[in-house]
Short mmCIF file of C-alpha atoms in Angstrom, two decimals:
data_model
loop_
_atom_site.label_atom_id
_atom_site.label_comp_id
_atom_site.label_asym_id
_atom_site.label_seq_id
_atom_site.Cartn_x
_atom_site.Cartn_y
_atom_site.Cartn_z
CA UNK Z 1 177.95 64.18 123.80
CA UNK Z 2 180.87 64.76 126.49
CA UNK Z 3 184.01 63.34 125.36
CA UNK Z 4 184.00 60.41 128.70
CA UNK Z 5 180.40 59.70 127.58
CA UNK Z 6 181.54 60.05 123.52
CA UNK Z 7 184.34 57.82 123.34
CA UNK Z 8 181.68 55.07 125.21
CA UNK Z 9 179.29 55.62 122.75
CA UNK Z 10 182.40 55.33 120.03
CA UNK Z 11 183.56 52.14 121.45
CA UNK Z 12 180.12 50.81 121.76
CA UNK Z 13 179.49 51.00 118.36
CA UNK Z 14 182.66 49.89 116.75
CA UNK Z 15 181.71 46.51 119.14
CA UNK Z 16 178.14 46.28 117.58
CA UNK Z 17 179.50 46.89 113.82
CA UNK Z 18 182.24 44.91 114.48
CA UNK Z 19 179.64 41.72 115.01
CA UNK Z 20 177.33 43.15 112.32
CA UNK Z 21 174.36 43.89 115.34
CA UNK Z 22 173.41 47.37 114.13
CA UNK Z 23 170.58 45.78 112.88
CA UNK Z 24 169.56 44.72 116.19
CA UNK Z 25 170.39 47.55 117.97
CA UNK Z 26 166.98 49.49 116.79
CA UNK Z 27 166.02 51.86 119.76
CA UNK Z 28 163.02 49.82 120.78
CA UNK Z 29 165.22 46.84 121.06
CA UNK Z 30 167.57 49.11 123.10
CA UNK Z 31 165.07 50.11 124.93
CA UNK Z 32 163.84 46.58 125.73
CA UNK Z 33 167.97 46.03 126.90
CA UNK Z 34 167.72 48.75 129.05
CA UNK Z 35 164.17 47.72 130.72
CA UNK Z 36 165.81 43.97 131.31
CA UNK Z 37 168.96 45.05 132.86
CA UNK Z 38 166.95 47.59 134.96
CA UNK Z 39 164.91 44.42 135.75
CA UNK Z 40 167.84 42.99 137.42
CA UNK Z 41 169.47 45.83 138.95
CA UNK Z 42 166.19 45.96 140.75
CA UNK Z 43 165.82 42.61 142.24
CA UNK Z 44 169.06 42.98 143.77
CA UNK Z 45 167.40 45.46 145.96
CA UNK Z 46 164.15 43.77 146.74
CA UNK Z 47 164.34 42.23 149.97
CA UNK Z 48 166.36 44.41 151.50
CA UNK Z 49 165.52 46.14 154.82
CA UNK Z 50 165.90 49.67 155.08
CA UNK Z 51 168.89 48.77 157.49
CA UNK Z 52 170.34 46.61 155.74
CA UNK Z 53 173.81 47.27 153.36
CA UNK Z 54 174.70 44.86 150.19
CA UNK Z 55 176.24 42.29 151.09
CA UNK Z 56 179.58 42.31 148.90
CA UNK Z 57 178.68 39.64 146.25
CA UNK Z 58 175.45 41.36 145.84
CA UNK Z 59 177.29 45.05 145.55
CA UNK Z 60 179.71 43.42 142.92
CA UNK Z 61 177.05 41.73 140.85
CA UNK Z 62 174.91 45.74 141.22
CA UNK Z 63 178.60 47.22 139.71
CA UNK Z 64 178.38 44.88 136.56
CA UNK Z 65 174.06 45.60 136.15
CA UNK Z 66 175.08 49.33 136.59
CA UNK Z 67 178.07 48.67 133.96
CA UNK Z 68 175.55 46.92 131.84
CA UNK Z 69 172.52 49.82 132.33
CA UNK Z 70 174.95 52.59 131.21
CA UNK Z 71 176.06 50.92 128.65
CA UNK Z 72 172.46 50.55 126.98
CA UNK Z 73 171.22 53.93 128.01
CA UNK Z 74 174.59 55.07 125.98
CA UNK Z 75 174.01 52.96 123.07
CA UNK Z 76 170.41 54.04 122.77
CA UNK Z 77 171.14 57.78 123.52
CA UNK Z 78 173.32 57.63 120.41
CA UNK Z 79 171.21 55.46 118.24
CA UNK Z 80 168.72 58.33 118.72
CA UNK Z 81 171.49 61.10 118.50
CA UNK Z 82 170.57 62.61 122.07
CA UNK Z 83 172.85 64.42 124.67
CA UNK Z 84 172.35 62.51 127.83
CA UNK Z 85 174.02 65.41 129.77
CA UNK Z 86 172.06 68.08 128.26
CA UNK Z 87 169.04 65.79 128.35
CA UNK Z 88 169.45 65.36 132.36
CA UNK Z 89 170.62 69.06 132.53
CA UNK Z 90 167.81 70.16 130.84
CA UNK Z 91 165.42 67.82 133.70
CA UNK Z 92 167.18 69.04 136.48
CA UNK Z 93 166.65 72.94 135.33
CA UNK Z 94 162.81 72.18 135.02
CA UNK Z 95 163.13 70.11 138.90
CA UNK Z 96 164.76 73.35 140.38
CA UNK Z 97 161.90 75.55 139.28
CA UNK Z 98 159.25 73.07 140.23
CA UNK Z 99 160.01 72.40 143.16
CA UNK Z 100 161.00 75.51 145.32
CA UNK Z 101 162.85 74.41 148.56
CA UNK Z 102 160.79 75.98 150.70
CA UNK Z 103 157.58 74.35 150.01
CA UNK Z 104 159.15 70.98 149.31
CA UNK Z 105 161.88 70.46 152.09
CA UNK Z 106 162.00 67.21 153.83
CA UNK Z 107 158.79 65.79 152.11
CA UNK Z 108 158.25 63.69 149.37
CA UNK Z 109 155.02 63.78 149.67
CA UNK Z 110 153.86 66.75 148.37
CA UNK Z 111 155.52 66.24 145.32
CA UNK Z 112 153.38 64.29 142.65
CA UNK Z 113 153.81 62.01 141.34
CA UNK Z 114 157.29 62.02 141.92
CA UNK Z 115 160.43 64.25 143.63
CA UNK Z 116 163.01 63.86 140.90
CA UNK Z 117 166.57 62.81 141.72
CA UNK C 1 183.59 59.40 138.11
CA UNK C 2 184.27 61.55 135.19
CA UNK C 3 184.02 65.45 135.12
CA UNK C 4 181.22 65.77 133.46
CA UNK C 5 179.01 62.89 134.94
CA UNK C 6 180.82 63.96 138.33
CA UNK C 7 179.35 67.22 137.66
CA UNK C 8 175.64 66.17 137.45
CA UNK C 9 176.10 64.06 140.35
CA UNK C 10 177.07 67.04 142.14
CA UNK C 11 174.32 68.94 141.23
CA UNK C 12 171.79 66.36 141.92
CA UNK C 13 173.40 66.18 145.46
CA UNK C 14 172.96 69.34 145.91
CA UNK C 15 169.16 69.27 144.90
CA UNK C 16 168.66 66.57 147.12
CA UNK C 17 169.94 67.96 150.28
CA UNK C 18 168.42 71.50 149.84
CA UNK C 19 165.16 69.62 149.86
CA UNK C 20 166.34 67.26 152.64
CA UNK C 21 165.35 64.40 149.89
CA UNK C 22 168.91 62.63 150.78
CA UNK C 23 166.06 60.79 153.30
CA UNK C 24 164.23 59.15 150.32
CA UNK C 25 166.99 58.55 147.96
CA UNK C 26 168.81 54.97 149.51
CA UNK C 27 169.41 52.91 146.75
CA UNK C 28 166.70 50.87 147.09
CA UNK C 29 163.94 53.47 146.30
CA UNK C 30 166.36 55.03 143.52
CA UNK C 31 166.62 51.93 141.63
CA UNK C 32 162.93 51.82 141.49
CA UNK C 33 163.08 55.38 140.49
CA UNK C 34 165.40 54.57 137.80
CA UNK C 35 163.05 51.31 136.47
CA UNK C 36 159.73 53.74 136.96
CA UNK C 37 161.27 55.78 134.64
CA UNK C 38 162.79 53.08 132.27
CA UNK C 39 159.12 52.22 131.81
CA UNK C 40 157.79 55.36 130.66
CA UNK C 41 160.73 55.16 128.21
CA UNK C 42 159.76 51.12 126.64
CA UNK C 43 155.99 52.45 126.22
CA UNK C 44 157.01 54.93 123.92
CA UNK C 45 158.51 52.45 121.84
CA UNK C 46 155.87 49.59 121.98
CA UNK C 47 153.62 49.71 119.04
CA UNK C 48 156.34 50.89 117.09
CA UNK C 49 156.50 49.00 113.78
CA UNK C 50 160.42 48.65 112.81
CA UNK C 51 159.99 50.39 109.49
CA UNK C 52 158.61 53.39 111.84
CA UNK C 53 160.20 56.18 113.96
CA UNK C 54 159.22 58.28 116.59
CA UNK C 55 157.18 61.30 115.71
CA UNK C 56 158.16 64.75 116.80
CA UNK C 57 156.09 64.43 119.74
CA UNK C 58 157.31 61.39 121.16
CA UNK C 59 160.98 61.85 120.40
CA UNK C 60 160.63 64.84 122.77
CA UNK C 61 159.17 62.95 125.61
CA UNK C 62 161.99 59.88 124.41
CA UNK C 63 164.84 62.70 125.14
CA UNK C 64 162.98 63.83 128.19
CA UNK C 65 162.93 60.48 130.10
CA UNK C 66 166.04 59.67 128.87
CA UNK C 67 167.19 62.89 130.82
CA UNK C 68 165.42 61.38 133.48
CA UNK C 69 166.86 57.72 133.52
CA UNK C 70 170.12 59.39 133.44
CA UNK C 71 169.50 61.78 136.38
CA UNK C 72 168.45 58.53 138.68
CA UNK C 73 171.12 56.62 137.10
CA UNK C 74 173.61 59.16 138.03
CA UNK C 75 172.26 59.85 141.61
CA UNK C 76 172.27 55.73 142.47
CA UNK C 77 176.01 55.47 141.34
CA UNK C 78 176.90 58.63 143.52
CA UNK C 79 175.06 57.11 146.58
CA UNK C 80 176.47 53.73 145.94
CA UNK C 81 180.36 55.46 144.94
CA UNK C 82 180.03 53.31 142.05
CA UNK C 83 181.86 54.59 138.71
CA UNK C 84 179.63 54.29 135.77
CA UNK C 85 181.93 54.59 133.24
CA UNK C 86 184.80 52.35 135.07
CA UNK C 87 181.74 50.17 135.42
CA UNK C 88 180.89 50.01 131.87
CA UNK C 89 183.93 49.47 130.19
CA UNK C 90 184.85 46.48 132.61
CA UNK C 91 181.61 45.03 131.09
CA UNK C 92 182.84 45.55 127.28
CA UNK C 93 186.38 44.30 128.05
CA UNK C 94 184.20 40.73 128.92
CA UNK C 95 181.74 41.14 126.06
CA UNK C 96 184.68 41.56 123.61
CA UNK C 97 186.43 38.66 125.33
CA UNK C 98 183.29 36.21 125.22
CA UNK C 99 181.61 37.08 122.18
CA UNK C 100 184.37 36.96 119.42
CA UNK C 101 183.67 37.99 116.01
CA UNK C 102 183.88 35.59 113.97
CA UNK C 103 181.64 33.72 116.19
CA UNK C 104 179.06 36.21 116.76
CA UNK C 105 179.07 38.04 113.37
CA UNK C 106 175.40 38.97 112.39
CA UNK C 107 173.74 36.94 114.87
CA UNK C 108 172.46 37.65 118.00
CA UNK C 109 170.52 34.01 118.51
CA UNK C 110 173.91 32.50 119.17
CA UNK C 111 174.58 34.40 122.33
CA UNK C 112 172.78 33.32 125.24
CA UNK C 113 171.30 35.17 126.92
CA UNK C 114 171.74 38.94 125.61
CA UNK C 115 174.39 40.58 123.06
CA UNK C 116 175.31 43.55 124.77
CA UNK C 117 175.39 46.75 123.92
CA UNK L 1 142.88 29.22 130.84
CA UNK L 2 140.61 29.27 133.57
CA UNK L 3 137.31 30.17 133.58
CA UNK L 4 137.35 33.50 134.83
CA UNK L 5 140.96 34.63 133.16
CA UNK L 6 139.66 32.90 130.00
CA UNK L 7 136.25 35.41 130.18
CA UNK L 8 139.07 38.08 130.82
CA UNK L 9 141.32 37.07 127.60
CA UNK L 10 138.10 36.63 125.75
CA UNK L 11 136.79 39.81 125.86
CA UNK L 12 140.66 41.26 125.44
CA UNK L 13 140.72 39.54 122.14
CA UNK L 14 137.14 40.68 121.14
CA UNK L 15 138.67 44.49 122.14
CA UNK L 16 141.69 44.53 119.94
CA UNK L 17 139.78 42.48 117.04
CA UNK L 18 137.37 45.39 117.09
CA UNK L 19 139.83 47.83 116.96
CA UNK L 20 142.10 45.83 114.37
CA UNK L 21 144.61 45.90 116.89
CA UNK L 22 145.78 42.24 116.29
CA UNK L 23 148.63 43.63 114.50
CA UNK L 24 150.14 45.75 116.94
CA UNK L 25 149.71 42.71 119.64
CA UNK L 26 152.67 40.64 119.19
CA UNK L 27 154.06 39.00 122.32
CA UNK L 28 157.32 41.26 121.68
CA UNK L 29 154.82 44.81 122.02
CA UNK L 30 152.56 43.12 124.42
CA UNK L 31 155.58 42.43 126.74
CA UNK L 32 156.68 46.18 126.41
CA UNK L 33 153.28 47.34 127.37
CA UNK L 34 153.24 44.92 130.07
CA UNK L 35 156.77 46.39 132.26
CA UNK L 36 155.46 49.93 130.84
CA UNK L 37 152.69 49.74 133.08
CA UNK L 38 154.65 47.80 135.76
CA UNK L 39 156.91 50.83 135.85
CA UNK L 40 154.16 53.19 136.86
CA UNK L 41 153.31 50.69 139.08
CA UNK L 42 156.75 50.45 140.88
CA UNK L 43 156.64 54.20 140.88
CA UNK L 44 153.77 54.47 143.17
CA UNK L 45 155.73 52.59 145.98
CA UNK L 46 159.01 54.78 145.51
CA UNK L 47 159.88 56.99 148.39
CA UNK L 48 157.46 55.16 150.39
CA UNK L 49 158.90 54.26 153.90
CA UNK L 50 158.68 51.15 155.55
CA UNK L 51 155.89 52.16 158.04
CA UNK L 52 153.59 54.04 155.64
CA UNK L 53 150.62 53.02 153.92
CA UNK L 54 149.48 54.43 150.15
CA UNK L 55 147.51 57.25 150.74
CA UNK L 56 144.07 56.80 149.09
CA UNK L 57 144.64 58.74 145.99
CA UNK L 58 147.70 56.30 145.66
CA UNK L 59 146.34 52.99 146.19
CA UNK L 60 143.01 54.25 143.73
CA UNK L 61 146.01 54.57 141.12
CA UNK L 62 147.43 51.74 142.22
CA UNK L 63 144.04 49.40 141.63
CA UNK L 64 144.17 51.25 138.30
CA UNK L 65 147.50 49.99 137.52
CA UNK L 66 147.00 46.40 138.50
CA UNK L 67 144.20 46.35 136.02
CA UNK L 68 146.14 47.59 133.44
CA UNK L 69 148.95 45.10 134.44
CA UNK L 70 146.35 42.20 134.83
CA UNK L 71 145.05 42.94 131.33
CA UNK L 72 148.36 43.02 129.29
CA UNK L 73 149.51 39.93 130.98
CA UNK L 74 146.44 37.86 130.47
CA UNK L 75 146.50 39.32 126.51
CA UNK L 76 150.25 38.37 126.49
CA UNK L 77 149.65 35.27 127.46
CA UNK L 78 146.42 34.83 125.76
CA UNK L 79 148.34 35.72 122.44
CA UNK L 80 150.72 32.78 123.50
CA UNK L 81 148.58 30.24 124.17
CA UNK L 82 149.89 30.05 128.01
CA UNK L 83 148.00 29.29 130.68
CA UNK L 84 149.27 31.46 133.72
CA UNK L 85 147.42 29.18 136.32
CA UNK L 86 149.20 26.60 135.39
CA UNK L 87 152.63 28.53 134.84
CA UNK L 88 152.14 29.56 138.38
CA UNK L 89 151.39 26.64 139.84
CA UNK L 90 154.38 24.80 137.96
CA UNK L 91 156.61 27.33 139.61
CA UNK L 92 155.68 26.92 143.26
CA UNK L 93 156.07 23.87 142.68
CA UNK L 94 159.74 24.18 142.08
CA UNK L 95 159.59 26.93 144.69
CA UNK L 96 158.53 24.32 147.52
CA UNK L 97 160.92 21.74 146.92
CA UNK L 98 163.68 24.12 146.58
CA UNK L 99 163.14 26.13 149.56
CA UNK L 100 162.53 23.49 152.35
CA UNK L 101 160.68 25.46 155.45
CA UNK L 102 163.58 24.38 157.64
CA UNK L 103 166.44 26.26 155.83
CA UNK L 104 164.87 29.41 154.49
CA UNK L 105 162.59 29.87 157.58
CA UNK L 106 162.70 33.83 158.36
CA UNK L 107 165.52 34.43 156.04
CA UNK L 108 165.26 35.86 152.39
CA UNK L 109 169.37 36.06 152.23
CA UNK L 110 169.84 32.59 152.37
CA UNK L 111 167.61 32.45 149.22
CA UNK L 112 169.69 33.62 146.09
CA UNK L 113 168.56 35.77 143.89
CA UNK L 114 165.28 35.81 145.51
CA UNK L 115 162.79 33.92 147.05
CA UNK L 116 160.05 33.54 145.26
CA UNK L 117 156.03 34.74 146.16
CA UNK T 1 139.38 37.47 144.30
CA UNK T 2 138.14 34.65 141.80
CA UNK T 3 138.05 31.09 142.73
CA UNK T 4 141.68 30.12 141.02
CA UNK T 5 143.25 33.52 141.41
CA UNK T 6 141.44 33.15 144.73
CA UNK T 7 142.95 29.76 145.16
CA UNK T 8 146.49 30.91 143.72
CA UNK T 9 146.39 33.91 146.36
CA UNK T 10 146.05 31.53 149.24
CA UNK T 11 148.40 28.92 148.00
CA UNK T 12 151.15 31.78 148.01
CA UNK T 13 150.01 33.04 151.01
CA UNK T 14 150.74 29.47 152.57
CA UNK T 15 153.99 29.40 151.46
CA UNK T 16 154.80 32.76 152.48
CA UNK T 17 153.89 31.96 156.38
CA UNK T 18 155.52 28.88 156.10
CA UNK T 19 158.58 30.37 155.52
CA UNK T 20 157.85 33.33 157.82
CA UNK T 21 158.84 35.51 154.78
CA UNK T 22 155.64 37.75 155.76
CA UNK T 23 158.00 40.24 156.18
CA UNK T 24 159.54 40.61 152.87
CA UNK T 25 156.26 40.82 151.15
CA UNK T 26 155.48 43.90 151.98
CA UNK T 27 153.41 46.07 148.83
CA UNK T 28 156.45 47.94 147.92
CA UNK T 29 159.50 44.98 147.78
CA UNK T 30 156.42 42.64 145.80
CA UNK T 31 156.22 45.98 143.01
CA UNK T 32 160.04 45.36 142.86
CA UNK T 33 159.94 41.38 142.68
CA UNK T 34 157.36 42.18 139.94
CA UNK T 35 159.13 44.31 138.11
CA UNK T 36 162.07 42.24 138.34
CA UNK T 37 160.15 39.25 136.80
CA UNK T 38 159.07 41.59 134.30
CA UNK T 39 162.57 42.47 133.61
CA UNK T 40 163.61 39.07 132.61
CA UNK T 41 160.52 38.59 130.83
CA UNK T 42 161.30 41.69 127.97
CA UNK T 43 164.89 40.43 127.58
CA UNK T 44 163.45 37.78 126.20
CA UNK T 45 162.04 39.30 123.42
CA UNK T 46 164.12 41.99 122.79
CA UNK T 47 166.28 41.11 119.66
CA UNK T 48 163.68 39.21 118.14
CA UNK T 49 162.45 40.05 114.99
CA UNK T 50 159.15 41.00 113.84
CA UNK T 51 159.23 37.85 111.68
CA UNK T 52 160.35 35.69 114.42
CA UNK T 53 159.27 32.95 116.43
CA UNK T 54 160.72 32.42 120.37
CA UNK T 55 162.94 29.01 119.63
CA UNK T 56 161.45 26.10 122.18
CA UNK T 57 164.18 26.67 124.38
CA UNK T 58 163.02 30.82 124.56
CA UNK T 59 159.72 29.46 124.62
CA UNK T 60 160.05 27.25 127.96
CA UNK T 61 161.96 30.31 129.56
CA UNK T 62 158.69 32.87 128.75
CA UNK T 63 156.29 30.45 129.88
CA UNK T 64 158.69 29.80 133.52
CA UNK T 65 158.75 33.72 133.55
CA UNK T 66 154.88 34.32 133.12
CA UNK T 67 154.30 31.54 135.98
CA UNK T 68 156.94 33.99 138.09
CA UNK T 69 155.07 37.37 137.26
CA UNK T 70 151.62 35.78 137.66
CA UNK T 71 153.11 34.87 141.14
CA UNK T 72 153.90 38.19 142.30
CA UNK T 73 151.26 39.63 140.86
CA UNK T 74 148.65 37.94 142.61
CA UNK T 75 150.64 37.82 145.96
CA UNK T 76 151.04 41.73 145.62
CA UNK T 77 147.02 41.74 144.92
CA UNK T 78 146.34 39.63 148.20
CA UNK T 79 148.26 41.77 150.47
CA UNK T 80 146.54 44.91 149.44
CA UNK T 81 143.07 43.35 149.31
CA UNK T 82 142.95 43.95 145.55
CA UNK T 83 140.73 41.94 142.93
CA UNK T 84 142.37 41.92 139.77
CA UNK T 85 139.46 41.00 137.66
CA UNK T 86 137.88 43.17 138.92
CA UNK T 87 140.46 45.96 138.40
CA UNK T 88 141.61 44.58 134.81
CA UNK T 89 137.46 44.61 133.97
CA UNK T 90 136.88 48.69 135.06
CA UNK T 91 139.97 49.73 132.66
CA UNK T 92 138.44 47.69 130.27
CA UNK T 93 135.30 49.56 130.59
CA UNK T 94 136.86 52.85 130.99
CA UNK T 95 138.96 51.40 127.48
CA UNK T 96 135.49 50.65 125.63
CA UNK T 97 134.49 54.15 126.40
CA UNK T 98 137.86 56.11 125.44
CA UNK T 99 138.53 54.33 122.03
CA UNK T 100 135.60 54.05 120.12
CA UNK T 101 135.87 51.84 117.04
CA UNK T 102 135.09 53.95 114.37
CA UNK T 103 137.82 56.25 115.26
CA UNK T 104 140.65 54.21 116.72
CA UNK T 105 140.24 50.87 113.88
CA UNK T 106 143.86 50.31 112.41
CA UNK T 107 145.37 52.82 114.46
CA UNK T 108 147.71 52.67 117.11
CA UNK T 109 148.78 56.48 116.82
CA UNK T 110 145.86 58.45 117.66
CA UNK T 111 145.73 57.03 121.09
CA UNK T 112 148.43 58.99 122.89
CA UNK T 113 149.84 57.62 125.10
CA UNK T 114 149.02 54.26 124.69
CA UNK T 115 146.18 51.86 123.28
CA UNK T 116 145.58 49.49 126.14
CA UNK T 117 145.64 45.97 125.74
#
């Protein structure tokens, strides 16, 4: 793990042993975390027109979900002992290959079931 | 952002515009992204018993979403100019504030509605 | 349970009995199954833009979905002796005498966090 | 549709053109209202253990959050002309056909990726 994304991880835990959660903090339960707070982080999106900005409450309360979905996706990630960097590295390497610029320029479309990010 | 998340960011930037995908990725349709992929990741955990882990198999496809949720994670924030880690650790600084430990020691019932991570 | 969703749950519950799947079917695994399928769900409507419709490969995946999403809801609830008639009656309910025609008319902002369906 | 989901559907559909919010309901923002609902749903199950009950109070929440995703789900199936029955009955079949009893009793495992519901 990086050292930014390590010493998140680090203080993470020392929080969840510090309360005696470890034996909460299973990966399916993190998991579960992680799908809830995605839950939320998507509803502040829902209604919004493709014109339309946040408003600024909204933006500040889509700071603290994405505060809260990192945090999760860090705490799993070293539950399970994975490299998120490598992990998304490793995605974006297999992306590249897949889909060639030339075919897949300006269309998302052609691109099942999904253009990654 | 960090150097090494603001390194993937920059990469996935530069993936989306030489595919002219910057089009398709508002936040809106990357925080559906981000919960598609979120729910690949909670089914491979859902008829896990908790004595249980993940076989070989599915801890591969576990690291591979989570390289996923990460990527869409990491591509949001950039669009947004949201810091994920700055974002993060605000959150802890409040959990450690509100959920004390000799309060919260070894239970997670008594904190309405979610211990965080 | 109504008629038809109680022919629905009953032949569920007649599935997984079959199967001995009782035991993997506990409201916690049942609700991970449900917002796994949800996510593919969600996926399908992605990078779509305001003005398109699903093509019909799409929307055939996306009747697929909705019948997996149908069935692990009406299991869920099945398995928690809820009636979702009921529960979704109960809500619009609250939904109608908290947003009052006059207010909300042609405005989902006004409405926080969301109005409701 | 079936008579109550049928009756549901238009009940929704009232309030919806009441309110004029016709224009937030659009396939793709009802997936995310969904999958919100969802969302909040999981969270409440996710530090529960296997040996647990939900408390009344967790109880009255799940029930409230069913009544919310059987909302959405039915409004999303009205707007695309979808009959969820019918949907939830075909994977069913399809279900019957794929996991035959003799070799899928007592097993959640062999039925990559996941035994449906």
């Amino acid at each position: 793990m990086s050292t930014e994304l390590g010493d998140l991880a680090a203080r993470l835990r020392a929080f969840a042993e510090a309360r005696d959660w470890g034996q909460f903090h299973t990966p399916k339960n993190l998991a579960m975390a992680l799908a809830g707070e995605v839950g939320e982080l998507v509803a502040e999106f829902q209604w919004l027109r493709p014109d339309e900005d946040l408003d600024p409450e909204a933006r500040a309360r889509v700071v603290a979900e994405l505060g809260d979905v990192t945090g999760y996706l860090v705490r799993l990630a070293d539950v399970l002992g994975v490299d998120l960097l490598a992990a998304a590295h490793a995605k974006l390497d297999q992306s590249e290959a897949r889909y060639d610029v030339s075919t897949y320029r300006g269309s998302a479309r052609k691109a099942p079931p999904l253009p990654p990010g």
